[in-house]
Short mmCIF file of N, CA and C in Angstrom, two decimals:
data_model
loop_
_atom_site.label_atom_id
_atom_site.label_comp_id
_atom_site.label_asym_id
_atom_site.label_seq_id
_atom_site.Cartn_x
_atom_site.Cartn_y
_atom_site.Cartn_z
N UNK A 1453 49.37 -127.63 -5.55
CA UNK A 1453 49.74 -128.17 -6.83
C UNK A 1453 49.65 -127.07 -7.87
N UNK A 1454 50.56 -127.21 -8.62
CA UNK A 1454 50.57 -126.20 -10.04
C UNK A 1454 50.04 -126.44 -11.18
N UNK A 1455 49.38 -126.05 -11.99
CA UNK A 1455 48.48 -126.33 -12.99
C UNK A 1455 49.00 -125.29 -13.73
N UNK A 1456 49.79 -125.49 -15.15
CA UNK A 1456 50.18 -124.66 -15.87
C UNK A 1456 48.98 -124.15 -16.79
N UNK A 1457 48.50 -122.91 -16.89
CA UNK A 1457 47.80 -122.65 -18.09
C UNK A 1457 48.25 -121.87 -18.83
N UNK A 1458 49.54 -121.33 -19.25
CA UNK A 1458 50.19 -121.11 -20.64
C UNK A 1458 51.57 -120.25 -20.27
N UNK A 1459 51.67 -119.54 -21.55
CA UNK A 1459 53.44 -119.46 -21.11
C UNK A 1459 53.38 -118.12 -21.60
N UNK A 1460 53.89 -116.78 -22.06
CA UNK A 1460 54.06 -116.07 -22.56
C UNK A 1460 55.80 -115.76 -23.09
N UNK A 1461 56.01 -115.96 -24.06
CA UNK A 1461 57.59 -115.75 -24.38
C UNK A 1461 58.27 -114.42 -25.18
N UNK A 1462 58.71 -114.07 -24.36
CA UNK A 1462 58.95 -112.26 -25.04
C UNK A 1462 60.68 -111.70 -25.31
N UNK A 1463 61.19 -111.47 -25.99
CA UNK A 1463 61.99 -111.70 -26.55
C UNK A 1463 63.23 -110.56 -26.62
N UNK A 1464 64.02 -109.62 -26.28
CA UNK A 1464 64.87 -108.87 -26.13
C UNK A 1464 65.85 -109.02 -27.77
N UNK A 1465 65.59 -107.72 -28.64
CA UNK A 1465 65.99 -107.78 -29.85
C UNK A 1465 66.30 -105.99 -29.94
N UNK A 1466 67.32 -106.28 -31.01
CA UNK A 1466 68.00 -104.58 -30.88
C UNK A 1466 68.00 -104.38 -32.20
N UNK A 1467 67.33 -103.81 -33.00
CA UNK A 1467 67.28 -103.15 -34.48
C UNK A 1467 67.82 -102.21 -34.85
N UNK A 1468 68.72 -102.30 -35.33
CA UNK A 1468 70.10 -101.36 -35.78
C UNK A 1468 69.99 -101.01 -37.35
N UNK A 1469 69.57 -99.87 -37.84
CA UNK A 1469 69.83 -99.87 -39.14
C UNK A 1469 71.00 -98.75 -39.45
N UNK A 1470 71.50 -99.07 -41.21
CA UNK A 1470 72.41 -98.36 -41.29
C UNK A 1470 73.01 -97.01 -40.77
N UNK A 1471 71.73 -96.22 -40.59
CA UNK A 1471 71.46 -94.65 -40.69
C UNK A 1471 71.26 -94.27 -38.94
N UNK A 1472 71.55 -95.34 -38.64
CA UNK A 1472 71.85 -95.08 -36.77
C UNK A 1472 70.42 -95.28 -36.03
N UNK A 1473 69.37 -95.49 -36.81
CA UNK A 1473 68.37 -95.73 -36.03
C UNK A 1473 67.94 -97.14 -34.88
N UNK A 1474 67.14 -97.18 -33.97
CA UNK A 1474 67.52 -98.45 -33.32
C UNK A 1474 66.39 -98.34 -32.12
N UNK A 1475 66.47 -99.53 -32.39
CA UNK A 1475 65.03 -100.16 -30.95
C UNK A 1475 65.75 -100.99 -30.28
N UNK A 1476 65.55 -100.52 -28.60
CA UNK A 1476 65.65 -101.73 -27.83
C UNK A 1476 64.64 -101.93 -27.00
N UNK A 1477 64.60 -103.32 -26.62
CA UNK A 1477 63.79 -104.09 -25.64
C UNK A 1477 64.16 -104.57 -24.38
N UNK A 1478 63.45 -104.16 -23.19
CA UNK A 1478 64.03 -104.56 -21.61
C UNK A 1478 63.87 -106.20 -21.84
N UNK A 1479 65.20 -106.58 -21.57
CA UNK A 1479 65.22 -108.19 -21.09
C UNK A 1479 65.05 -108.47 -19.48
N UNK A 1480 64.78 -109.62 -19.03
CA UNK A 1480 64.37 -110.03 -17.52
C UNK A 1480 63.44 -111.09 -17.50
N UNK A 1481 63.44 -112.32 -16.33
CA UNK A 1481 62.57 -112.80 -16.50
C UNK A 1481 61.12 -112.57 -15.75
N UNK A 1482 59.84 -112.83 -15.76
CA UNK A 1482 58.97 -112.22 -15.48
C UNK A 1482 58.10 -113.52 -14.96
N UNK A 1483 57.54 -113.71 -14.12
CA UNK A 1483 56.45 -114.63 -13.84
C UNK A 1483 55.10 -114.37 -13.23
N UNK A 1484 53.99 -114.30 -13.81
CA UNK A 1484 52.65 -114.11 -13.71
C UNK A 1484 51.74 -115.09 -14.00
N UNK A 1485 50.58 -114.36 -13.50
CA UNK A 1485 49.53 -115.42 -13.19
C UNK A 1485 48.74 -114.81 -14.07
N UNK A 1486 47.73 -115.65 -14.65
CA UNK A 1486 46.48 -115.39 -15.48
C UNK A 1486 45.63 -114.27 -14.77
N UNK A 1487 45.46 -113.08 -16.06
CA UNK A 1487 44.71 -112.10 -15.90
C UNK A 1487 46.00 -110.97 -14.86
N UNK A 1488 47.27 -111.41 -15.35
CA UNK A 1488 48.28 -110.34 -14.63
C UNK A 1488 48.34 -109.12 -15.62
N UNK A 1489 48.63 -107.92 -15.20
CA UNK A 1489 49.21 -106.89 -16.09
C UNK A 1489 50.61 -106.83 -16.45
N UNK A 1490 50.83 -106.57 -17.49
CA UNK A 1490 52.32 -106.60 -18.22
C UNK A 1490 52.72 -105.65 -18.75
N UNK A 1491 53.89 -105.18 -19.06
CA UNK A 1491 54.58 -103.85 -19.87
C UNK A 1491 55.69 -104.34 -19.96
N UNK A 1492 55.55 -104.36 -21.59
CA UNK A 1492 57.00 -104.73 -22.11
C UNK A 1492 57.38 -103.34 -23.06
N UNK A 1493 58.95 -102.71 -22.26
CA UNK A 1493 59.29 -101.71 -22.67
C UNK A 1493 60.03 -101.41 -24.08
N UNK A 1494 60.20 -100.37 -24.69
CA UNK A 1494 60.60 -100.50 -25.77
C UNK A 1494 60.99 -98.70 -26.04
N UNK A 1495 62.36 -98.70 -26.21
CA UNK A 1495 63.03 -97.19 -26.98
C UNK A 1495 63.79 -97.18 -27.49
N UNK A 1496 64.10 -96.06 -28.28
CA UNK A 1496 64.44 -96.12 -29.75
C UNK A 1496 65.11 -94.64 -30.05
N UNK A 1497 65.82 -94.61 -30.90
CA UNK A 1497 67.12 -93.62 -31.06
C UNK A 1497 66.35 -93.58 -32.74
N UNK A 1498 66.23 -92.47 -33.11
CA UNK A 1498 65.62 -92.35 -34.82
C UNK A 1498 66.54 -91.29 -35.18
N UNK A 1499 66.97 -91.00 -36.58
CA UNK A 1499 67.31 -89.56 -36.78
C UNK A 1499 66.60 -89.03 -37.85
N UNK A 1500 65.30 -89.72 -38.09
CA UNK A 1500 64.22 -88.67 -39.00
C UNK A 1500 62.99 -88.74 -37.56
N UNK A 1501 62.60 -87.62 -37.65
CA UNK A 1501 61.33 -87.08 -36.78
C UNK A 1501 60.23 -87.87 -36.95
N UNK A 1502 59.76 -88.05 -38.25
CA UNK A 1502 58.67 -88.87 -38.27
C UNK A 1502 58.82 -90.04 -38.92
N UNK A 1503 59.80 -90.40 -37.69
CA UNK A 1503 59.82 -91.92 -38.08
C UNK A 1503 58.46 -92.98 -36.99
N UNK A 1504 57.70 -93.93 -38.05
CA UNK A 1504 56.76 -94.34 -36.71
C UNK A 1504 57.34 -96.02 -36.40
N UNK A 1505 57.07 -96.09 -35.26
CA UNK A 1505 57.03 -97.56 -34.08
C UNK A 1505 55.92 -98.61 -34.54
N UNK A 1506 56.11 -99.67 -34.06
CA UNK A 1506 55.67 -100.97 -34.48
C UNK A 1506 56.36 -101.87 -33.40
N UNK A 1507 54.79 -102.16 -33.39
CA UNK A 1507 54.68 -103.76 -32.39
C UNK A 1507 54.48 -105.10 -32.86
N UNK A 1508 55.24 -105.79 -33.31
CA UNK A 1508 54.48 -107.38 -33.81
C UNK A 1508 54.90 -108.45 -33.37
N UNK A 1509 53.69 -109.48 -33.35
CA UNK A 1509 53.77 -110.60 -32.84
C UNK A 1509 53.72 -111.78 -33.65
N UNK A 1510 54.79 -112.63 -32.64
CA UNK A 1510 55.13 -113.61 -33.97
C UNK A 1510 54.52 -115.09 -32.84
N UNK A 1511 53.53 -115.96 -33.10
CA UNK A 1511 52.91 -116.60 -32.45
C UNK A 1511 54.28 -118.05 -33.27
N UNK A 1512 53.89 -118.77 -32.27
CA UNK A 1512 54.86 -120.62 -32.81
C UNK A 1512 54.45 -120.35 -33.86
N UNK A 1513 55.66 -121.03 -34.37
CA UNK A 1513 55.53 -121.66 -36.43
C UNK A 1513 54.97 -120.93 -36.98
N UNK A 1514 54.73 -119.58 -36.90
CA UNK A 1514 54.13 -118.58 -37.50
C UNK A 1514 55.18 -117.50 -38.28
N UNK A 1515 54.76 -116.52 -39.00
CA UNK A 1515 55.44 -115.70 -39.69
C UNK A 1515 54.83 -114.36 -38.34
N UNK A 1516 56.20 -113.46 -38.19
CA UNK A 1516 55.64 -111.99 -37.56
C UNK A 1516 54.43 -111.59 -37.76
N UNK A 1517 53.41 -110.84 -37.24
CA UNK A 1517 52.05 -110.17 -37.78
C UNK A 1517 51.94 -108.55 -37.15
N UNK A 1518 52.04 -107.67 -37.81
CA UNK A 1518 51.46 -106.17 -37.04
C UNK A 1518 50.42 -106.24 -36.14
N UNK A 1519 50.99 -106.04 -34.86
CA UNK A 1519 50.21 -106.10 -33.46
C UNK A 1519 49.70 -104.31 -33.82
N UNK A 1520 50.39 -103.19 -33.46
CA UNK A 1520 50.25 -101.67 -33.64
C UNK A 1520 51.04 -101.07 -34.32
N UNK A 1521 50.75 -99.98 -34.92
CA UNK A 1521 51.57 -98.96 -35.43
C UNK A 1521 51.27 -97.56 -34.70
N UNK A 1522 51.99 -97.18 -34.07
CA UNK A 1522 52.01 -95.47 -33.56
C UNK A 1522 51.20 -94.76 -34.65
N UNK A 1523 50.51 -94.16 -33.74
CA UNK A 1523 49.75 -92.72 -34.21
C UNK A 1523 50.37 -92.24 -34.29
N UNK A 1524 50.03 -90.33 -33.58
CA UNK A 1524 50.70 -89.59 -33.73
C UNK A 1524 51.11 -89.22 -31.87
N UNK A 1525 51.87 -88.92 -31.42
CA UNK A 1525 52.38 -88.36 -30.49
C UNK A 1525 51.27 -88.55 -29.48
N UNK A 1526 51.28 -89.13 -28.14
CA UNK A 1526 50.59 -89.05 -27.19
C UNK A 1526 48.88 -89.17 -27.08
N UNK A 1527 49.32 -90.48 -28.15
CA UNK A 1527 47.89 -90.93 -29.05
C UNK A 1527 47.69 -92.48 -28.43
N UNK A 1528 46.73 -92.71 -28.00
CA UNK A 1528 47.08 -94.16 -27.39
C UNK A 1528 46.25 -95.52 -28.69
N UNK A 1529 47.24 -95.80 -28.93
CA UNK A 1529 46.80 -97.25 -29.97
C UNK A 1529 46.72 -98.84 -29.33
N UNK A 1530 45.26 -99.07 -30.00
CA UNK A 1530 45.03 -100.48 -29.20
C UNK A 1530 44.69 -101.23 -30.52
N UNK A 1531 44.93 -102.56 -30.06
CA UNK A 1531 44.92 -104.20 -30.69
C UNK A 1531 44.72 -105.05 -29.89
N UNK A 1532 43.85 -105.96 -29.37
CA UNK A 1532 43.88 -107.14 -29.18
C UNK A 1532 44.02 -107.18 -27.41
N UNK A 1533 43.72 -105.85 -27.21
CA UNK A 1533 43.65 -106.07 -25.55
C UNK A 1533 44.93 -105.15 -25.18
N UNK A 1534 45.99 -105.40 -25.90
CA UNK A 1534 46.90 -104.35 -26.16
C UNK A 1534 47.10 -103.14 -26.28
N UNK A 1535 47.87 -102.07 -25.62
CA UNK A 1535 47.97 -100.64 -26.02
C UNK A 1535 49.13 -100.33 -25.98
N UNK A 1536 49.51 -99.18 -26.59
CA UNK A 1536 50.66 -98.36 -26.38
C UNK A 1536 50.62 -96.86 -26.95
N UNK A 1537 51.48 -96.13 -26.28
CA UNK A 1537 51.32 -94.71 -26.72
C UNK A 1537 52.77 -94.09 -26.97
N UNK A 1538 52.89 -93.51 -28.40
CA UNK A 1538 54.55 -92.79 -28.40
C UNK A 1538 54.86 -92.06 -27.70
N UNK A 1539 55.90 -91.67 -26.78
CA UNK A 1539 55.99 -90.76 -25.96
C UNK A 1539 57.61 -90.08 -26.84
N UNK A 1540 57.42 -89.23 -27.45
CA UNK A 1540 58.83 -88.69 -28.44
C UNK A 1540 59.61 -87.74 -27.37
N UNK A 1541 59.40 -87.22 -26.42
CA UNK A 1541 59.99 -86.72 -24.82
C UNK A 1541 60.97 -88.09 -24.42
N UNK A 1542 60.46 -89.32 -24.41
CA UNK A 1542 61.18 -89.94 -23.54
C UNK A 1542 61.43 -91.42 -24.82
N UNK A 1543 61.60 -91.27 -26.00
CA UNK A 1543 61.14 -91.93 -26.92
C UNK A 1543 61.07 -93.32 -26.70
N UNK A 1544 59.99 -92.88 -26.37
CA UNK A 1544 59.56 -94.61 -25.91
C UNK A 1544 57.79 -95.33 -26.50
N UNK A 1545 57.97 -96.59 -26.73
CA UNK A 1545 56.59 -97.06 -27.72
C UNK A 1545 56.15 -98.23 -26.52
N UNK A 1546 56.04 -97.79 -25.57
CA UNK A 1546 56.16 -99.57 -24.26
C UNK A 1546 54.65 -100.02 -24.60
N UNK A 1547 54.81 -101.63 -24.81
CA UNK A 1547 52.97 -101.96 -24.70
C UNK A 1547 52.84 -102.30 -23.62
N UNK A 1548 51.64 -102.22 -23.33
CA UNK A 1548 50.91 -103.01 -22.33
C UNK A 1548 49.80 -103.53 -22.13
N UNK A 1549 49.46 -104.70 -21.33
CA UNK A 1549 48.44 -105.29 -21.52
C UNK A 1549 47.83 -105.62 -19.61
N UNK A 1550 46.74 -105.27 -19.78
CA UNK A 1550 46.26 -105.23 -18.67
C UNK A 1550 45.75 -106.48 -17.65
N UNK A 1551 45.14 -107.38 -18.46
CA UNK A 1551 45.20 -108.91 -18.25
C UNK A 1551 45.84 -109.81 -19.01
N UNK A 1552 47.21 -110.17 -19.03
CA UNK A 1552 47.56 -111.54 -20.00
C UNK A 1552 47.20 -112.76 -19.59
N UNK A 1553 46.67 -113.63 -21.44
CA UNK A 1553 46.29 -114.55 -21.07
C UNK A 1553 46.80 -115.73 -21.73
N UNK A 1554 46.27 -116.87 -21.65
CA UNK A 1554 48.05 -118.11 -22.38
C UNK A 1554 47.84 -117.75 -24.20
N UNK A 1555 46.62 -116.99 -24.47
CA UNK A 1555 46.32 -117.09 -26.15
C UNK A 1555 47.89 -115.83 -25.98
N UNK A 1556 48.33 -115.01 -25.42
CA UNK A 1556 49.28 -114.05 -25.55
C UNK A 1556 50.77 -114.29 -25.61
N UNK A 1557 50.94 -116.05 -25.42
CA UNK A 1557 52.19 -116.42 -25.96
C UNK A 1557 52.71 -116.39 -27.14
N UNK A 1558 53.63 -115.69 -27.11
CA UNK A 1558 54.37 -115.50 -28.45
C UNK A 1558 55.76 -114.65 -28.34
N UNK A 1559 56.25 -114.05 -29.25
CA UNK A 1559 57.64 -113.58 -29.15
C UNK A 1559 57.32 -112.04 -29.49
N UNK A 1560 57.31 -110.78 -29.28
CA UNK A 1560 57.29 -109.65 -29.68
C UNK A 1560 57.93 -108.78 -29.66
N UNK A 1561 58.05 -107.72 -30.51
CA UNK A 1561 58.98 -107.36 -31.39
C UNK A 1561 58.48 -106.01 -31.46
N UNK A 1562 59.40 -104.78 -31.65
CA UNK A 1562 59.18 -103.35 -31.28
C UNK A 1562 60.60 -103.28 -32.72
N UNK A 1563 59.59 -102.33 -33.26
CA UNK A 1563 60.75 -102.08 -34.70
C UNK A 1563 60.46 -100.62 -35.02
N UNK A 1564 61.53 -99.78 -35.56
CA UNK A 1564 61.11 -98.02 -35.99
C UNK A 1564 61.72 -98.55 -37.54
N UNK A 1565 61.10 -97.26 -38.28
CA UNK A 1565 60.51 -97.58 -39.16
C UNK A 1565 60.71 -96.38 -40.28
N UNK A 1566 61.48 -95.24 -40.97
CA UNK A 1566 61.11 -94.49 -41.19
C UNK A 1566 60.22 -94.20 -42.44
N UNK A 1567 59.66 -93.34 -42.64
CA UNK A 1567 58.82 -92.83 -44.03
C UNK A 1567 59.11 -92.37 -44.83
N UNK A 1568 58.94 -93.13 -45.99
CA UNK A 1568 59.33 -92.50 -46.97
C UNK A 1568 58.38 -90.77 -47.71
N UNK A 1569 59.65 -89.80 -47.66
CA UNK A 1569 59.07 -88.45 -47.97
C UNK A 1569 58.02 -88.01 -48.76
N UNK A 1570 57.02 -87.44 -48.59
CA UNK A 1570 55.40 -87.59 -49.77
C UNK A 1570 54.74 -88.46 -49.66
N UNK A 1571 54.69 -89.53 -48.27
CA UNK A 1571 53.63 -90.69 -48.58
C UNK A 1571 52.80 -90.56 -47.45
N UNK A 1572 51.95 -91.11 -47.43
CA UNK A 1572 51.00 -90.30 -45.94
C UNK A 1572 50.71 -91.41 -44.97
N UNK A 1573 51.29 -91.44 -44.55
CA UNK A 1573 51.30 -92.48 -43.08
C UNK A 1573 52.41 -93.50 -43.28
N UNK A 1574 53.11 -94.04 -44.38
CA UNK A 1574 54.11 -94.70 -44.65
C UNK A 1574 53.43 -96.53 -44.59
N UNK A 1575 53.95 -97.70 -45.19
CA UNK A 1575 53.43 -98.54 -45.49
C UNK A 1575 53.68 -99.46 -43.95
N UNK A 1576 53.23 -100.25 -43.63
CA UNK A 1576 53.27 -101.01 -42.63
C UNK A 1576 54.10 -102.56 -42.62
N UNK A 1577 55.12 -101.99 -42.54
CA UNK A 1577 56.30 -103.01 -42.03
C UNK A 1577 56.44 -104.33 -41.80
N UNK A 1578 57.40 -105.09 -42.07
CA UNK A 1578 57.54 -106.54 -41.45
C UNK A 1578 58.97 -105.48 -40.58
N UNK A 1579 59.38 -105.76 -38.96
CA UNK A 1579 60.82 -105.56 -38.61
C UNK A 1579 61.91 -106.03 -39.80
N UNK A 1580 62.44 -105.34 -39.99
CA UNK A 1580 63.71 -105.46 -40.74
C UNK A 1580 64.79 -106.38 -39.96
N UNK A 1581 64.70 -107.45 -40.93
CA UNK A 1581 65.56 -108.84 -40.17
C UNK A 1581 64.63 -110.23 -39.80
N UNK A 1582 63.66 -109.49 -39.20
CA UNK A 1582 62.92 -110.31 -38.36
C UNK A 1582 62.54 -111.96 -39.53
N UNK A 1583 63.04 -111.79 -40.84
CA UNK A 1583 62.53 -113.38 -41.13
C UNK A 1583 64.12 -114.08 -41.31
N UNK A 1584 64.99 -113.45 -41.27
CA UNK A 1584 66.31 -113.78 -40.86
C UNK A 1584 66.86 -114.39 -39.43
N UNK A 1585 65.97 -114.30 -38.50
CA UNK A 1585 65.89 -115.15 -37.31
C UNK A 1585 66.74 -113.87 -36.57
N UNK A 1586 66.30 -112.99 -36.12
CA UNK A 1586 67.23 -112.08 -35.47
C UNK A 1586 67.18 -113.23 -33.80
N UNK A 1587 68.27 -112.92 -33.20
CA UNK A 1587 68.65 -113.22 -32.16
C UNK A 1587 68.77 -112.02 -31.38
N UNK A 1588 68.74 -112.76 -30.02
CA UNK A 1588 69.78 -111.37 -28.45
C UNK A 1588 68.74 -112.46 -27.26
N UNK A 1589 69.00 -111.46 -26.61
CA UNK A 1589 68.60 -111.76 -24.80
C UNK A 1589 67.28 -111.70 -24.96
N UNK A 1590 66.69 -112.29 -24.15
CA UNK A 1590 65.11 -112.02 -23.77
C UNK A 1590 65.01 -112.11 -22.64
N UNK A 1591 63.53 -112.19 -22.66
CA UNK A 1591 62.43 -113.13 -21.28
C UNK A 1591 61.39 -113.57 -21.13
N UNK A 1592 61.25 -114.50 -20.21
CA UNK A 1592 60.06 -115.42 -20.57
C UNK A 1592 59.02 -114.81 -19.91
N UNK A 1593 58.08 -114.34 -20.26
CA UNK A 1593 56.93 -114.58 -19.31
C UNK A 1593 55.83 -115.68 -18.87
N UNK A 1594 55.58 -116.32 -17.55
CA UNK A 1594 55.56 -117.25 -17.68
C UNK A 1594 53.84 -117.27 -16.32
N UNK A 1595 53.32 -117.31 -16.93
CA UNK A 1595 51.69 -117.73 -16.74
C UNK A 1595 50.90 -118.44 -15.89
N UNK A 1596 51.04 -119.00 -15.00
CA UNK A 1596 50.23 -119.79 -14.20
C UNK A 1596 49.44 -119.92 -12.94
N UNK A 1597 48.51 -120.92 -12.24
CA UNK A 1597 47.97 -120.40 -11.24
C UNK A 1597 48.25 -121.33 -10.03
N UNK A 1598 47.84 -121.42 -9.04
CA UNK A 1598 48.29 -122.04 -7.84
C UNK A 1598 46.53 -123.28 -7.94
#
Protein backbone atom coordinates (compact mmCIF):
# COMPACT_ATOMS: atom_id res chain seq x y z
CA UNK A 1 0.00 0.00 0.00
CA UNK A 2 1.08 3.64 -0.71
CA UNK A 3 1.03 6.22 1.83
CA UNK A 4 1.64 9.57 0.30
CA UNK A 5 3.82 11.85 2.46
CA UNK A 6 4.16 14.95 0.25
CA UNK A 7 4.74 16.16 -3.17
CA UNK A 8 7.52 18.36 -4.35
CA UNK A 9 6.53 20.63 -7.47
CA UNK A 10 9.33 22.18 -9.52
CA UNK A 11 8.75 24.14 -12.29
CA UNK A 12 10.70 24.69 -15.81
CA UNK A 13 10.78 28.67 -16.49
CA UNK A 14 13.06 30.59 -19.02
CA UNK A 15 13.99 34.30 -18.06
CA UNK A 16 14.67 36.30 -20.95
CA UNK A 17 15.58 39.83 -20.49
CA UNK A 18 15.92 42.56 -22.94
CA UNK A 19 19.79 42.66 -23.06
CA UNK A 20 19.95 38.80 -24.01
CA UNK A 21 20.43 37.52 -20.67
CA UNK A 22 18.57 34.21 -19.66
CA UNK A 23 18.05 31.24 -17.27
CA UNK A 24 16.94 27.97 -18.03
CA UNK A 25 15.60 25.11 -16.05
CA UNK A 26 15.79 21.13 -16.87
CA UNK A 27 12.11 20.00 -17.19
CA UNK A 28 11.23 16.04 -16.56
CA UNK A 29 9.29 14.24 -14.33
CA UNK A 30 11.02 12.93 -11.23
CA UNK A 31 9.72 10.52 -8.52
CA UNK A 32 11.29 10.03 -5.04
CA UNK A 33 11.02 8.86 -1.85
CA UNK A 34 11.50 10.72 1.46
CA UNK A 35 15.02 11.60 2.40
CA UNK A 36 15.91 11.19 -1.67
CA UNK A 37 18.66 13.46 -3.15
CA UNK A 38 17.70 15.97 -5.80
CA UNK A 39 19.38 18.43 -8.35
CA UNK A 40 17.49 20.71 -10.05
CA UNK A 41 19.62 22.18 -12.88
CA UNK A 42 19.85 25.60 -13.88
CA UNK A 43 22.10 27.78 -16.81
CA UNK A 44 22.24 30.87 -17.92
CA UNK A 45 23.63 33.00 -20.87
CA UNK A 46 24.60 36.73 -19.10
CA UNK A 47 26.43 39.44 -21.05
CA UNK A 48 27.74 41.40 -17.94
CA UNK A 49 30.43 39.22 -15.98
CA UNK A 50 29.23 39.96 -12.74
CA UNK A 51 26.05 39.27 -13.10
CA UNK A 52 24.86 37.05 -9.83
CA UNK A 53 22.19 33.84 -9.75
CA UNK A 54 19.28 33.34 -7.54
CA UNK A 55 17.28 30.59 -6.27
CA UNK A 56 13.67 31.17 -4.93
CA UNK A 57 10.99 29.46 -3.63
CA UNK A 58 7.57 30.08 -3.98
CA UNK A 59 5.63 27.69 -1.38
CA UNK A 60 1.22 27.43 -2.18
CA UNK A 61 -0.56 30.79 -1.93
CA UNK A 62 2.55 32.31 -1.17
CA UNK A 63 4.53 35.21 -2.74
CA UNK A 64 8.35 33.97 -4.23
CA UNK A 65 11.02 34.13 -1.22
CA UNK A 66 15.10 34.19 -1.78
CA UNK A 67 16.13 30.59 -1.25
CA UNK A 68 20.27 31.71 -2.34
CA UNK A 69 22.15 34.18 -3.96
CA UNK A 70 25.65 33.17 -5.58
CA UNK A 71 28.76 34.11 -3.99
CA UNK A 72 31.55 34.43 -5.76
CA UNK A 73 32.80 31.76 -8.24
CA UNK A 74 33.22 28.19 -6.94
CA UNK A 75 31.87 29.26 -3.57
CA UNK A 76 29.32 26.86 -2.29
CA UNK A 77 26.04 28.67 -0.80
CA UNK A 78 23.61 27.02 1.55
CA UNK A 79 19.87 27.65 2.84
CA UNK A 80 17.64 25.43 4.29
CA UNK A 81 19.35 22.12 3.61
CA UNK A 82 19.96 23.47 0.20
CA UNK A 83 23.20 24.26 -1.78
CA UNK A 84 24.54 25.42 -4.83
CA UNK A 85 27.74 26.62 -6.31
CA UNK A 86 28.38 29.05 -9.57
CA UNK A 87 30.31 27.30 -11.87
CA UNK A 88 31.05 30.49 -14.66
CA UNK A 89 33.21 27.55 -16.89
CA UNK A 90 30.06 25.77 -17.45
CA UNK A 91 27.61 28.61 -16.32
CA UNK A 92 25.69 26.87 -14.33
CA UNK A 93 23.88 27.73 -10.57
CA UNK A 94 22.23 23.80 -10.15
CA UNK A 95 20.78 23.32 -6.44
CA UNK A 96 20.77 20.54 -4.63
CA UNK A 97 19.44 18.97 -1.86
CA UNK A 98 20.60 15.95 -0.30
CA UNK A 99 17.49 14.62 1.56
CA UNK A 100 14.05 16.05 0.27
CA UNK A 101 11.38 16.29 2.41
CA UNK A 102 7.29 17.01 1.85
CA UNK A 103 8.09 20.68 3.91
CA UNK A 104 10.24 21.10 0.22
CA UNK A 105 7.13 21.35 -1.88
CA UNK A 106 6.95 24.23 -3.75
CA UNK A 107 7.74 25.72 -7.22
CA UNK A 108 11.46 27.03 -7.77
CA UNK A 109 12.86 29.39 -9.65
CA UNK A 110 16.61 30.16 -10.86
CA UNK A 111 16.78 33.94 -12.06
CA UNK A 112 20.29 36.10 -13.18
CA UNK A 113 20.33 39.19 -12.17
CA UNK A 114 22.73 41.90 -13.15
CA UNK A 115 24.44 44.72 -10.88
CA UNK A 116 24.11 47.70 -10.93
CA UNK A 117 27.84 49.50 -11.51
CA UNK A 118 29.36 50.98 -7.92
CA UNK A 119 27.13 48.94 -5.67
CA UNK A 120 28.68 46.15 -3.72
CA UNK A 121 27.03 42.94 -3.98
CA UNK A 122 23.88 44.34 -5.82
CA UNK A 123 20.30 44.25 -4.07
CA UNK A 124 18.50 40.93 -3.81
CA UNK A 125 15.87 40.29 -6.31
CA UNK A 126 12.29 39.13 -6.71
CA UNK A 127 12.79 36.99 -10.58
CA UNK A 128 11.72 39.43 -12.98
CA UNK A 129 8.11 38.39 -14.01
CA UNK A 130 7.77 35.99 -11.45
CA UNK A 131 4.50 37.98 -9.82
CA UNK A 132 3.11 38.10 -13.37
CA UNK A 133 2.55 34.32 -13.25
CA UNK A 134 5.40 33.35 -15.62
CA UNK A 135 4.50 30.07 -17.27
CA UNK A 136 6.57 27.02 -19.45
CA UNK A 137 7.16 23.25 -18.88
CA UNK A 138 8.06 21.76 -15.67
CA UNK A 139 8.19 18.78 -13.28
CA UNK A 140 6.81 17.32 -10.58
CA UNK A 141 8.69 15.89 -8.03
CA UNK A 142 6.83 13.57 -6.35
CA UNK A 143 7.62 12.08 -2.70
CA UNK A 144 6.52 9.00 -1.24
CA UNK A 145 7.08 5.72 0.53
CA UNK A 146 6.02 2.11 0.04
Amino acid sequence: MLYVTGSVLLTLLVFRRSNGDSVTQTAGLVTLVEGASVILNCTYQTSYSGSFLFWYVQYLDKAPQLLLKSATENQRTDSQGFHATLVKKKNSFHLQKPAVQPSDSAVYYCAVEGTVRGTAGGAEHKPTGAQEGLGGEGYFLFLGSV
